[in-house]
CSV table of C-alpha atoms and ligand atoms in Angstrom, one decimal:
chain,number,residue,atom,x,y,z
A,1,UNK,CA,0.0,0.0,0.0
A,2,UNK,CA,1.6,3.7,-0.9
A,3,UNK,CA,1.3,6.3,1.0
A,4,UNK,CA,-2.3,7.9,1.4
A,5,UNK,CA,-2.9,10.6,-0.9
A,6,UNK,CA,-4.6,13.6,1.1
A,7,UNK,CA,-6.9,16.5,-0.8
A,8,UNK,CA,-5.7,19.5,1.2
A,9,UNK,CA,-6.9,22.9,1.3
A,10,UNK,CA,-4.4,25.7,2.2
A,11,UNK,CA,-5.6,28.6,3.5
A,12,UNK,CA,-4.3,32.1,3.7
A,13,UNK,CA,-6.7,35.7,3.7
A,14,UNK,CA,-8.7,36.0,0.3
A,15,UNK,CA,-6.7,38.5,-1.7
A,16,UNK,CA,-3.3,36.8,-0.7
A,17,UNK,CA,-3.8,33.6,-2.9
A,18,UNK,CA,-1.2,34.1,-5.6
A,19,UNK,CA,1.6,34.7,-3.1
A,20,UNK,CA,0.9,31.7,-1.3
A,21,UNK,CA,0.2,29.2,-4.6
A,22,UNK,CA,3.7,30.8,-5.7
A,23,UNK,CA,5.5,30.1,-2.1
A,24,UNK,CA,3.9,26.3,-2.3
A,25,UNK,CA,5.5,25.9,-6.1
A,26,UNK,CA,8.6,27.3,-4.9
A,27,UNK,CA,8.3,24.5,-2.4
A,28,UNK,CA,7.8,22.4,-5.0
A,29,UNK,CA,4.4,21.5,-4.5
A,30,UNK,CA,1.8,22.3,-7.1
A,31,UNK,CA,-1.8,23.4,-6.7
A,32,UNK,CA,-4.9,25.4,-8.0
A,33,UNK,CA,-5.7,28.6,-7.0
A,34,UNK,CA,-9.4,28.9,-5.0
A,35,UNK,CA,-11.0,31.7,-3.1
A,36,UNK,CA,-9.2,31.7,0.2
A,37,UNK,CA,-6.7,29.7,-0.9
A,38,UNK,CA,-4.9,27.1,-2.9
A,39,UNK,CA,-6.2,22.9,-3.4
A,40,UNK,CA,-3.3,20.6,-3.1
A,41,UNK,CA,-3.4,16.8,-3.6
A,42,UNK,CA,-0.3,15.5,-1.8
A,43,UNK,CA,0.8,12.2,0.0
A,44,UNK,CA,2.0,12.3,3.5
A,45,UNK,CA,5.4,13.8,3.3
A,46,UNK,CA,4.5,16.7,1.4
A,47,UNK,CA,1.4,17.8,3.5
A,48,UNK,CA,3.8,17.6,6.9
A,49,UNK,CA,6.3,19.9,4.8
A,50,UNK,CA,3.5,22.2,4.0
A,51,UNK,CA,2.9,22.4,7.4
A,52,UNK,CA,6.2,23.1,8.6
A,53,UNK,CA,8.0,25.4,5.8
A,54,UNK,CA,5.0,27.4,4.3
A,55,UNK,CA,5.6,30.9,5.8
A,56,UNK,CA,2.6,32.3,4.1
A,57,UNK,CA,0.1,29.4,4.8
A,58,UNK,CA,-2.4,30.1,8.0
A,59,UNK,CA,-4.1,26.8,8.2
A,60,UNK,CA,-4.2,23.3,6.0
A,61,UNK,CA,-7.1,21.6,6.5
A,62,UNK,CA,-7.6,17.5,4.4
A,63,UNK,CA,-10.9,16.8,3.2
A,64,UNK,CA,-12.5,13.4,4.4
A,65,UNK,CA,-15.5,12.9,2.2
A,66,UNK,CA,-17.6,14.6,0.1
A,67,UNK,CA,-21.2,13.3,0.6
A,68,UNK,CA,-25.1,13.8,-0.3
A,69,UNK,CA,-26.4,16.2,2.2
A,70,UNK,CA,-30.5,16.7,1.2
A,71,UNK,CA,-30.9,15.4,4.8
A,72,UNK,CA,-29.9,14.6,7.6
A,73,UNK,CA,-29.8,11.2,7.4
A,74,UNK,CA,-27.7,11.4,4.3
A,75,UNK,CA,-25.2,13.8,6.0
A,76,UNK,CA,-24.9,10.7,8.9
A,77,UNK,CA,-24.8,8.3,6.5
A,78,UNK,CA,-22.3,9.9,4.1
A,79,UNK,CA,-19.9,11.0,7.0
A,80,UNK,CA,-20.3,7.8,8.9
A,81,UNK,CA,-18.8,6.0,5.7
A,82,UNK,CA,-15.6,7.4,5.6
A,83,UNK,CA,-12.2,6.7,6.8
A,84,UNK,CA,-12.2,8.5,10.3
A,85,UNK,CA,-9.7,6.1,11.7
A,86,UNK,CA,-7.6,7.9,9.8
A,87,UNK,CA,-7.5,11.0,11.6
A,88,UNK,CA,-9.1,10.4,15.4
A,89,UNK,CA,-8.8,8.2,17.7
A,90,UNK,CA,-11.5,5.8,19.6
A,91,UNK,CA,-12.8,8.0,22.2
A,92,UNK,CA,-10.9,11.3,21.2
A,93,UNK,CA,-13.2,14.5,21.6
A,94,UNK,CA,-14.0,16.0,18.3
A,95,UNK,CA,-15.0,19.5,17.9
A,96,UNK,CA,-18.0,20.2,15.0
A,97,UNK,CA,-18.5,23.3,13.0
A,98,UNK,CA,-21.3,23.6,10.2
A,99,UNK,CA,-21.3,26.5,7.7
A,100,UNK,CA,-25.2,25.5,5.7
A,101,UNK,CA,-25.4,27.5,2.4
A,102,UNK,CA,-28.6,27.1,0.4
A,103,UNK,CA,-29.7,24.2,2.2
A,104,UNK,CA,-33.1,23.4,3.5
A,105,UNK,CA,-31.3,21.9,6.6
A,106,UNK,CA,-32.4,22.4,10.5
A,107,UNK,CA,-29.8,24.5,11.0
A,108,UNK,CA,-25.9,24.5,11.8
A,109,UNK,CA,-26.1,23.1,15.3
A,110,UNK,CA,-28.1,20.1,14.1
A,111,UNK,CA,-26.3,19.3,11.2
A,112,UNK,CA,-23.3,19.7,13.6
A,113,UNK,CA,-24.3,17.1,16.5
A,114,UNK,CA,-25.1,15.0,13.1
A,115,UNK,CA,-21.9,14.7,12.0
A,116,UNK,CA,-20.5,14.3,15.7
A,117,UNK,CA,-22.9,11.4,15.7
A,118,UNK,CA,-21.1,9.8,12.3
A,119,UNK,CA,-18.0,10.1,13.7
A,120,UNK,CA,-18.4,8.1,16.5
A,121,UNK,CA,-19.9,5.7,15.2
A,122,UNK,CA,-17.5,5.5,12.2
A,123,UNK,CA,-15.0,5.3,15.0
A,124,UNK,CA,-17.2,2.6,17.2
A,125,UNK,CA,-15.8,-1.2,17.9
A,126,UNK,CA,-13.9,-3.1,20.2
A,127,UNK,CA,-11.6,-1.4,22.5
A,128,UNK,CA,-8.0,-2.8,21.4
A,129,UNK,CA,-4.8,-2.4,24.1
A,130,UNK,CA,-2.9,0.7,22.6
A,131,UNK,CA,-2.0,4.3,23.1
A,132,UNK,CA,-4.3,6.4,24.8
A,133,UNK,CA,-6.8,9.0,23.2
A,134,UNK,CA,-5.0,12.3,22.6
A,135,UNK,CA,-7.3,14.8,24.4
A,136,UNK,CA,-6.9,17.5,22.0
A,137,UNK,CA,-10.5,18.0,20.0
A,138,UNK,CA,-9.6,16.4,16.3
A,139,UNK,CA,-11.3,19.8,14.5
A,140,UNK,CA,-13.9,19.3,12.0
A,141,UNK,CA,-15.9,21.2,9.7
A,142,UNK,CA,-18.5,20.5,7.4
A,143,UNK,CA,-19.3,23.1,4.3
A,144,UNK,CA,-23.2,22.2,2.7
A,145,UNK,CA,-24.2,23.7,0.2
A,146,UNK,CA,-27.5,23.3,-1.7
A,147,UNK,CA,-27.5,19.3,-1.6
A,148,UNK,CA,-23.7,17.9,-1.3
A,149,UNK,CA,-21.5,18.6,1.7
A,150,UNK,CA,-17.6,18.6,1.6
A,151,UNK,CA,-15.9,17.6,5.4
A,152,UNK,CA,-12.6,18.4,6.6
A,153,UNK,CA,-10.3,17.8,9.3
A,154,UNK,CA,-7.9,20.0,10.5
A,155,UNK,CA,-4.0,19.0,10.2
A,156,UNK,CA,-2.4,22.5,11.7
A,157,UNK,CA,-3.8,22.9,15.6
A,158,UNK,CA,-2.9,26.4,16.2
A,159,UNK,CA,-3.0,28.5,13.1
A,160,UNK,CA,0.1,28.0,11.3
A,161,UNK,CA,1.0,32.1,11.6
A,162,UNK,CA,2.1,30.8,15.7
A,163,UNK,CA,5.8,30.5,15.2
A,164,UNK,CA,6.1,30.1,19.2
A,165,UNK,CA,8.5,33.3,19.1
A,166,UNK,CA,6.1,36.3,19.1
A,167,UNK,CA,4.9,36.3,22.5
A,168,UNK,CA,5.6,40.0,23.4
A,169,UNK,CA,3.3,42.0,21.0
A,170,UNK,CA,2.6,45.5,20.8
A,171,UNK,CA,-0.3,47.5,19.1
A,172,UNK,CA,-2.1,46.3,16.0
A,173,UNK,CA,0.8,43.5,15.3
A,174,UNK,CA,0.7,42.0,11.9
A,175,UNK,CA,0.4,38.2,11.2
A,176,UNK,CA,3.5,36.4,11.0
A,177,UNK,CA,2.5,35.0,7.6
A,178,UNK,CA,1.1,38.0,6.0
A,179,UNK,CA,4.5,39.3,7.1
A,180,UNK,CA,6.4,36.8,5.0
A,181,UNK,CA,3.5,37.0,2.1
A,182,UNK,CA,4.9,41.3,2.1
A,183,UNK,CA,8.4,39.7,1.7
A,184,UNK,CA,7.4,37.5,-0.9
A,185,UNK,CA,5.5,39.9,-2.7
A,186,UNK,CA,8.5,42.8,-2.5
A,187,UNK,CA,10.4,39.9,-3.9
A,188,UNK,CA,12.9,40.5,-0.8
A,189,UNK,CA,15.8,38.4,-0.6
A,190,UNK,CA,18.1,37.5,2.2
A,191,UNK,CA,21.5,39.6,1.8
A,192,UNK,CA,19.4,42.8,1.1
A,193,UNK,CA,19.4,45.5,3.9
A,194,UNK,CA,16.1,45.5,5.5
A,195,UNK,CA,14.2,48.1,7.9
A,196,UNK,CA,11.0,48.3,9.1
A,197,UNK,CA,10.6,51.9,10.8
A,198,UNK,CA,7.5,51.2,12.9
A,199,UNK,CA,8.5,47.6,13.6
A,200,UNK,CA,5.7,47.1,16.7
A,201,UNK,CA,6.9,43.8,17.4
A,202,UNK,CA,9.4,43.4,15.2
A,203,UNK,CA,7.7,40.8,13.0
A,204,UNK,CA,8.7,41.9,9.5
A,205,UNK,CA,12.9,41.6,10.6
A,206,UNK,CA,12.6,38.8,13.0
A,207,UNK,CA,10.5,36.4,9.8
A,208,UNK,CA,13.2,37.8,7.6
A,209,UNK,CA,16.1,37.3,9.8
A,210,UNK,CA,14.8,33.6,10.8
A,211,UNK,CA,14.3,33.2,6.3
A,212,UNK,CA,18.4,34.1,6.1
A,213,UNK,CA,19.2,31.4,8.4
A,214,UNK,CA,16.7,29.3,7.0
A,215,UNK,CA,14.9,28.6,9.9
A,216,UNK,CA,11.8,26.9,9.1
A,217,UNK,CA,8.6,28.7,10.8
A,218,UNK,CA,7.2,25.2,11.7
A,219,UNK,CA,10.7,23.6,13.2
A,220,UNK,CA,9.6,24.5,17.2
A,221,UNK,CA,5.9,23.9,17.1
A,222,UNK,CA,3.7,21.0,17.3
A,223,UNK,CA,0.5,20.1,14.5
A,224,UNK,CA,-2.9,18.2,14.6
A,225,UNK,CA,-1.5,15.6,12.3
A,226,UNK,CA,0.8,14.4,15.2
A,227,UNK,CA,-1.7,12.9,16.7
A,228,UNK,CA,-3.3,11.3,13.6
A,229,UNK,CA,-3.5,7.4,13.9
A,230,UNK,CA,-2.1,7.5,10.8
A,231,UNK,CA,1.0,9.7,11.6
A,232,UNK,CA,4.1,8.6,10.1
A,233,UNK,CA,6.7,9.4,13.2
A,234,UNK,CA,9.8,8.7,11.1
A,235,UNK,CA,9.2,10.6,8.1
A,236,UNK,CA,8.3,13.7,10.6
A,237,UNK,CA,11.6,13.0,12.5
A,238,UNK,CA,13.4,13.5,9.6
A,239,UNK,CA,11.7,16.7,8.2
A,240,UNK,CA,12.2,18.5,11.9
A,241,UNK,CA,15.3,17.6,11.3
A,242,UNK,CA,15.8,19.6,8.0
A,243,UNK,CA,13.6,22.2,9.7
A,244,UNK,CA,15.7,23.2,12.2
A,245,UNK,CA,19.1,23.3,10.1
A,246,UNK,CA,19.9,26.4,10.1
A,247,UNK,CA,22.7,27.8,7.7
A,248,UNK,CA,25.3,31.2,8.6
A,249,UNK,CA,24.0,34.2,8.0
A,250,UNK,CA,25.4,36.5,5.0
A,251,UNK,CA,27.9,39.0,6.9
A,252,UNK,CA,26.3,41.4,4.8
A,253,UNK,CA,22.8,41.0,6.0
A,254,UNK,CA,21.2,44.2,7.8
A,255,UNK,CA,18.2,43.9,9.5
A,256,UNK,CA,17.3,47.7,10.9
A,257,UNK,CA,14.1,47.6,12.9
A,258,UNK,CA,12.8,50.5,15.1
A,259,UNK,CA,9.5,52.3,16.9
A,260,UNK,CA,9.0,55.8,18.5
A,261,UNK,CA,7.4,53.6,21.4
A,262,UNK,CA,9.9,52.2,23.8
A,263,UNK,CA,7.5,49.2,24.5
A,264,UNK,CA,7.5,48.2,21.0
A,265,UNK,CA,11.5,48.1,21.3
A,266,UNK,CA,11.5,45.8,23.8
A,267,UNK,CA,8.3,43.5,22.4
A,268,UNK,CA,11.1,43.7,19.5
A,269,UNK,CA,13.5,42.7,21.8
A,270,UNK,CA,11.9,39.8,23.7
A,271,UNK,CA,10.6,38.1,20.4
A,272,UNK,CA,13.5,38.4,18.8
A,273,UNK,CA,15.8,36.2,21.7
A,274,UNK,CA,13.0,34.0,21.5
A,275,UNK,CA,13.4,33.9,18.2
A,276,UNK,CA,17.4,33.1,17.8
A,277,UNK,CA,17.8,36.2,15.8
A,278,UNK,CA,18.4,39.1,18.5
A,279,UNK,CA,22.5,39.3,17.2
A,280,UNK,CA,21.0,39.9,14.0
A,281,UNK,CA,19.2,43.0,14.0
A,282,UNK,CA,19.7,46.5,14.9
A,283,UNK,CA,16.8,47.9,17.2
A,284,UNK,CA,16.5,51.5,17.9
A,285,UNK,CA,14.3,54.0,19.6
A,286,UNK,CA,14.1,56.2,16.7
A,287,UNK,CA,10.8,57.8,15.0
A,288,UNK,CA,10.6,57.6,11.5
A,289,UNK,CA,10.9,61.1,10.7
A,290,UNK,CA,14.6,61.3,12.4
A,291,UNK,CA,15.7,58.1,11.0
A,292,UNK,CA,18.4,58.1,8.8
A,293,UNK,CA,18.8,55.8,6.0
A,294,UNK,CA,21.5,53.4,6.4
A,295,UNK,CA,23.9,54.1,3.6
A,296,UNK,CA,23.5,51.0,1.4
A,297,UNK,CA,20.1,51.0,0.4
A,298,UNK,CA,17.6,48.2,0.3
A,299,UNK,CA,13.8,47.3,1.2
A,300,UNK,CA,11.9,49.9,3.6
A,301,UNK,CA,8.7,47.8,4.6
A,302,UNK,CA,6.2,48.8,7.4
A,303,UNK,CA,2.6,49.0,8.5
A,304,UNK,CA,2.3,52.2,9.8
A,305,UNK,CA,-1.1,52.7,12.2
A,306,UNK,CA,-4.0,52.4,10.1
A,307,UNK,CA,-5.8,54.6,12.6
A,308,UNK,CA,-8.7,52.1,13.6
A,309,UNK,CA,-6.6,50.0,15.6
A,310,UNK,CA,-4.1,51.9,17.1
A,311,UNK,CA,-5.5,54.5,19.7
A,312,UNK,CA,-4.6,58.2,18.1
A,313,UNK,CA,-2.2,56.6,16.0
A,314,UNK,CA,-3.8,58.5,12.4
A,315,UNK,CA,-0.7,58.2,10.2
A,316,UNK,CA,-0.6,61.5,8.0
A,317,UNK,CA,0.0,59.7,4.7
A,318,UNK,CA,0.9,62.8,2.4
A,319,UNK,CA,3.8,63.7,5.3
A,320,UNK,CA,4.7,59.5,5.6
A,321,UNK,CA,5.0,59.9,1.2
A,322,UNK,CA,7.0,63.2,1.8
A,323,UNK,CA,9.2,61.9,4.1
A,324,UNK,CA,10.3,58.7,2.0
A,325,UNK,CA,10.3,61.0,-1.5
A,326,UNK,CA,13.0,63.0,0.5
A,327,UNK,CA,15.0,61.0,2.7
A,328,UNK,CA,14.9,57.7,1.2
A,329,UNK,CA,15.8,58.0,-2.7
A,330,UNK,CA,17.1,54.6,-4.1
A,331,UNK,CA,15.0,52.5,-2.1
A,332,UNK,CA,12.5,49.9,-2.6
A,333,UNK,CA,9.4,49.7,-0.3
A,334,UNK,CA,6.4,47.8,0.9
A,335,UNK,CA,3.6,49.5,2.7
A,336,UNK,CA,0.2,47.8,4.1
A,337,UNK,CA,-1.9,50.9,4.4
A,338,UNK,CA,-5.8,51.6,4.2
A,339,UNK,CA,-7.3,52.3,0.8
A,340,UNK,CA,-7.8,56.0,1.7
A,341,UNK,CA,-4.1,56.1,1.7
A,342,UNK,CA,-3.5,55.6,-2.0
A,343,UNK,CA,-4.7,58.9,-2.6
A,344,UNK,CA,-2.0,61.1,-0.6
A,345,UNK,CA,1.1,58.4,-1.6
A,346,UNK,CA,0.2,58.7,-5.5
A,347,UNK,CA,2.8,61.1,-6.0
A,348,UNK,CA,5.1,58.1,-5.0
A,349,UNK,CA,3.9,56.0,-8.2
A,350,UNK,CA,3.4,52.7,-6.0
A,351,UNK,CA,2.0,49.7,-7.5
A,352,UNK,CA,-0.7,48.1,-5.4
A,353,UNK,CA,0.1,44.3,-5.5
A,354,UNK,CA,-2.3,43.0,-3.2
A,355,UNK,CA,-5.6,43.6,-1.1
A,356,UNK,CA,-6.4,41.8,2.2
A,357,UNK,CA,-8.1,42.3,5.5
A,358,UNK,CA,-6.1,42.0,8.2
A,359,UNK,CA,-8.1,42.3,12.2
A,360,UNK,CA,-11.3,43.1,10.0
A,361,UNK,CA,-9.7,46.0,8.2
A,362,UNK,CA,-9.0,46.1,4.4
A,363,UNK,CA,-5.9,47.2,3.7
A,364,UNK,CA,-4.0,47.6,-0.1
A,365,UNK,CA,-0.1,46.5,-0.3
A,366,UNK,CA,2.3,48.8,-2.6
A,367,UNK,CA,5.2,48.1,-3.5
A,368,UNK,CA,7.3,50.3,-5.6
A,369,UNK,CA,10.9,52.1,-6.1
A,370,UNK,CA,11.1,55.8,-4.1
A,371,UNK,CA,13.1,57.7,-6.9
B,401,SAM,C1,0.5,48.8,13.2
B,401,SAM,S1,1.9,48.9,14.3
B,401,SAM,C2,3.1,47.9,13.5
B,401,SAM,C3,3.0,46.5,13.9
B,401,SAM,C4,4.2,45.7,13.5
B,401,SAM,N1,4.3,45.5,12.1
B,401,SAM,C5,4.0,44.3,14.2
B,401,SAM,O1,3.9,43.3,13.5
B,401,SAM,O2,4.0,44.3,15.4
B,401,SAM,C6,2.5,50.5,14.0
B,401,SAM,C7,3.7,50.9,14.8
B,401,SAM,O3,4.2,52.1,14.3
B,401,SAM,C8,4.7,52.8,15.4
B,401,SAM,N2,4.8,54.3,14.9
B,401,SAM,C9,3.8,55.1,14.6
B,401,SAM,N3,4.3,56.2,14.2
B,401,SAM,C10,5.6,56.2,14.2
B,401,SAM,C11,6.7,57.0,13.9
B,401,SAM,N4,6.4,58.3,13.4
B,401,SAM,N5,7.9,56.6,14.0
B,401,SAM,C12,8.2,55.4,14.5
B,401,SAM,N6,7.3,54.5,14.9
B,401,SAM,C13,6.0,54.9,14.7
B,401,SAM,C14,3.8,52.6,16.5
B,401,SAM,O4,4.4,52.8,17.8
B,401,SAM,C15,3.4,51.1,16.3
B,401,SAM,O5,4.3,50.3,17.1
């Protein structure tokens, strides 16, 4: 018997999609682009990889069936068919979530306890001698719509942005793998300066600074598919083990990171020990508009306060615009800012390579040359 062949759904905010398909080919595994996301059919070792070396990936979740779903006796009898023991274990809890589209269906929390229902007593039999039930919830959700359902299992746990290193945060802090989808979309590469003038947290230089060393974001953190019956220990052993090899970083590489806010510094500070990459960067109390630019340019990225999040924090974005037109010719940058901000940084000729929400709020990423 090969190895089982998963149909795996990687997820990432809508708008973000052709970063992430192009990471997952750069990874070498190939998929199709879909709202939300990007479908993968993979066998074991390349959905564990996923897992652990997608920077831009926030959750990968394997379907288990598709079935009829008219009623709710075809949703149990379609879910109750398939392979569970795959996935949970005799007596493990499962967690249930319904989204019902179209469907002339009771209601989410019936078509829910439904599927609960299945799995157990897909799952039902004699008790055999062997390891005992990981308590962890194995997460499931079910999608209906009209008259099929498609069900899913989830093979992250925590949402794959959880590094383990950013546990200091200050305001408004940026996902970890929108971070690295910025990166990927300024087409930075490790050996070129970096700064991030209002660096919060520090996320943008410390997910850069761990990408020079090649660091995987998954080497330090556990996933759902660890506790799979099906889990293949050896194979994972051996992928950690390329996951945590880290290689020296380029003498060259600059990694400038600062915040008018001195509890941003040391959020900056604390993440990046955590992280492995403190030696790395250069942190300073500096506000942007008496920063000078280090002398050999490179990529200015940021997300300055959007103003709904961060209390009194209304970036001017005409004096932001100024500010790099003047101080920072020859450099490349990356900006998540609010649509309204387009208008006052047109001057600057910035081309708007992505939208996405982040916390609820849209937001537009440019990307351009100052100069
Ligand atoms: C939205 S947060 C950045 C979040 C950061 N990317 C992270 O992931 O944690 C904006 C940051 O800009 C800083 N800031 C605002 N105006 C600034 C200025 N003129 N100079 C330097 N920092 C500034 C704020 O203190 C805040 O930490």
């Amino acid at each position: 018997m090969g190895s089982p062949k998963y149909r795996a759904f990687v997820a990432i905010a809508p708008g973000l999609e052709m970063p992430l398909l192009s990471e997952l080919k750069q990874l070498g595994v190939r998929g199709d682009r879909q709202p939300g996301g990007v479908g993968i059919e993979v066998g074991a070792e390349d959905l564990y990889a996923v897992n652990l070396f997608s920077r831009l990936a926030g959750r990968v979740t394997v379907e288990v069936c598709r079935t009829k779903a008219n009623s709710l006796k075809a949703i149990h009898n379609g879910v109750k068919a398939a392979p569970w023991k795959r996935y949970v274990w005799p007596g493990q809890p499962v967690e249930v979530r319904a989204t019902v589209i179209r469907a002339k269906l009771p209601g989410r929390n019936a078509v829910a306890n439904k599927v609960s229902l299945a799995i157990a007593d897909a799952l039902r039999g004699p008790r055999l001698p062997g390891p005992r039930a990981p308590r962890q919830a194995a997460k499931v959700h079910i999608l209906v719509e009209g008259d099929t359902a498609r069900v899913t299992v989830d093979s992250s746990g925590d949402l794959l942005h959880k590094r383990g290193w950013r546990q200091a945060t200050a305001k408004a802090p940026i996902r970890e793998n929108y971070a690295a989808a910025m990166l990927h979309l300024a087409e930075w590469q490790p050996g070129e300066t970096l700064v991030d003038p209002m660096c919060g947290s520090g996320t943008f230089c410390i997910e850069a600074a761990t990408i020079a060393l090649g660091r995987a974001p998954g080497a330090d953190r556990p996933f759902a598919f660890e506790r799979w019956p099906t889990f293949d220990k050896a194979l994972m052993t051996a992928l950690r083990r390329e996951a945590r090899e880290m290689e020296p970083l380029d003498e060259d590489s600059l990694f400038i990171c600062g915040d008018r806010d001195a509890g941003a510094i040391k959020a900056t500070t604390a993440n990046a020990k955590r992280a492995g990459v403190l030696s790395a960067l250069s942190i300073d109390n500096v506000s942007f508009g008496k920063r000078v630019p280090p002398p050999e340019t490179g990529l200015l990225v940021c997300n300055p306060p959007y103003g709904e999040r961060v209390d009194g924090g209304h970036t001017d974005w005409a004096a932001m615009a100024r500010i790099l037109r003047d101080k920072w010719k020859g450099w490349r940058v990356a900006l998540v800012v609010p649509p309204h901000a387009k208008r006052s940084m047109a001057f600057l000729e910035l081309e708007e390579v992505a939208s996405f929400q982040t916390g609820g709020i849209p937001v537009r990423v440019l990307v351009g040359d100052i100069g």
